[in-house]
PDB file of C-alpha atoms in Angstrom:
ATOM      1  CA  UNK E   1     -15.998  33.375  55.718  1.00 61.00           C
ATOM      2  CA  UNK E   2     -13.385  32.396  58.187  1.00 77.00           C
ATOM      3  CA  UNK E   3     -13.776  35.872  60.229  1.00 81.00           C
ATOM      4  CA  UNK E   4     -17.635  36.913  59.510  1.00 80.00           C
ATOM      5  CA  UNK E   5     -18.691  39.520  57.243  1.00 82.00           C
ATOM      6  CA  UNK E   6     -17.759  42.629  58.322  1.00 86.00           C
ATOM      7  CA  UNK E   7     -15.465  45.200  56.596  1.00 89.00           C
ATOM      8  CA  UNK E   8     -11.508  44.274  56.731  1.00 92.00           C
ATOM      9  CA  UNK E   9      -8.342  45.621  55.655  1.00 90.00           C
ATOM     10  CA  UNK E  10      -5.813  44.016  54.632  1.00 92.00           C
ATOM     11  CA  UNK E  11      -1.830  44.207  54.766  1.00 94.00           C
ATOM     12  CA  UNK E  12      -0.150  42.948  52.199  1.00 96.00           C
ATOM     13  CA  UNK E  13       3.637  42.410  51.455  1.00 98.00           C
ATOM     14  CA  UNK E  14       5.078  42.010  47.979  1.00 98.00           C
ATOM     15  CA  UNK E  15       8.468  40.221  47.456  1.00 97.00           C
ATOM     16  CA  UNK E  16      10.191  38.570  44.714  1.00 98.00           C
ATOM     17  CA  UNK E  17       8.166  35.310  45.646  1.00 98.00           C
ATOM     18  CA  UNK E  18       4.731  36.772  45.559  1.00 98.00           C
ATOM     19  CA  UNK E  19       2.120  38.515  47.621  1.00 98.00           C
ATOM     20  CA  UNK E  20       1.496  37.964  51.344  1.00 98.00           C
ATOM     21  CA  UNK E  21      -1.031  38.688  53.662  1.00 97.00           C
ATOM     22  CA  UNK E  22       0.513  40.075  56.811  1.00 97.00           C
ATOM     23  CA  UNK E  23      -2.465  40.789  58.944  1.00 95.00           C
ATOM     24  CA  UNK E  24      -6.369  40.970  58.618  1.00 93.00           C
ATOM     25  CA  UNK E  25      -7.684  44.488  60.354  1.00 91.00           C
ATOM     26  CA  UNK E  26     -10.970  44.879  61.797  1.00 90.00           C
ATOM     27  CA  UNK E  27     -10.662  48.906  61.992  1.00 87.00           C
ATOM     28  CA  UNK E  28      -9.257  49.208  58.601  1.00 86.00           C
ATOM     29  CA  UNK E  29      -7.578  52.762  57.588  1.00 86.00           C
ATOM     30  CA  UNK E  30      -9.373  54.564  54.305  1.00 86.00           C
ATOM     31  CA  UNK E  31      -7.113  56.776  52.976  1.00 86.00           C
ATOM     32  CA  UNK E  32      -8.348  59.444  50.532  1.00 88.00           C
ATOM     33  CA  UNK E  33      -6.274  59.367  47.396  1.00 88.00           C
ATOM     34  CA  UNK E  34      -5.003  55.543  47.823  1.00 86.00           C
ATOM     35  CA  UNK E  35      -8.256  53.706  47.967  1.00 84.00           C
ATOM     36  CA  UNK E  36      -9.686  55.847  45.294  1.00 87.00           C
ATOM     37  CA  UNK E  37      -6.789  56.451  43.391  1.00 89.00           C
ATOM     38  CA  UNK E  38      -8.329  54.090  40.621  1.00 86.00           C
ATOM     39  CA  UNK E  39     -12.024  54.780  40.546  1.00 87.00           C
ATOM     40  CA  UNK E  40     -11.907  58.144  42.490  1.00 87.00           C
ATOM     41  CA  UNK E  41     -15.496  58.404  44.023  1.00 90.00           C
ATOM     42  CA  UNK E  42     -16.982  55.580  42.993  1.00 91.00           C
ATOM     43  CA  UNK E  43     -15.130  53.251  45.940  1.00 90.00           C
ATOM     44  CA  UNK E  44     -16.910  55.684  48.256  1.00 91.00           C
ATOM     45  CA  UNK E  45     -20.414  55.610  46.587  1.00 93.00           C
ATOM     46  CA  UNK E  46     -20.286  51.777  47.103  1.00 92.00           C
ATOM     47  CA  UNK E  47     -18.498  51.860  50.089  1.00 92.00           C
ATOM     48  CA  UNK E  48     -21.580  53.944  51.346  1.00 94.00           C
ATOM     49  CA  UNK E  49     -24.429  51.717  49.673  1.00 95.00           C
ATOM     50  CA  UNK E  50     -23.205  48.869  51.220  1.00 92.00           C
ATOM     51  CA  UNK E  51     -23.301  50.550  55.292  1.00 92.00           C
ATOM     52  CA  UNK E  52     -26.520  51.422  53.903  1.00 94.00           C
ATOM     53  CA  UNK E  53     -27.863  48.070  53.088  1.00 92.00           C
ATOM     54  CA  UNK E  54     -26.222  46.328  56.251  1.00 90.00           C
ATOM     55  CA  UNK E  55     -28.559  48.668  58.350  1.00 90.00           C
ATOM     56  CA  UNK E  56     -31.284  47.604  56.254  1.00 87.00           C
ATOM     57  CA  UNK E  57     -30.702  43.924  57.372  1.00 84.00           C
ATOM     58  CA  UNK E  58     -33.908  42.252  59.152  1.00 81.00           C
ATOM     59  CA  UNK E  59     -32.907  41.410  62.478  1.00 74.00           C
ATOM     60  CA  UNK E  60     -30.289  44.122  62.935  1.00 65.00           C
TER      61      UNK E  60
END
């Protein structure tokens, strides 16, 4: 956990010699029909449980 445990987004770039991580985002951009364009609401049900159990942390 080199930058804690937050919630991220990532940039990627894809070239001919593989996948690259261009920069690590600590306000990451959710984008309705890109995030969820594989499991439609479901990223947004667990995106929500897991806010949910962070506040439910001891300590927070």
């Amino acid at each position: 956990r080199c930058i804690g445990d937050g919630l991220y987004g990532v940039d990627l770039k894809e070239t001919k010699d593989g996948v690259f991580v261009i920069e690590v985002n600590d306000n990451p951009n959710l984008d309705h029909g890109w995030e969820d364009s594989g499991e439609k609401d479901e990223v947004w049900v667990r995106l929500t449980q897991w806010f949910l159990e962070r506040l439910d942390r001891p300590g927070r």
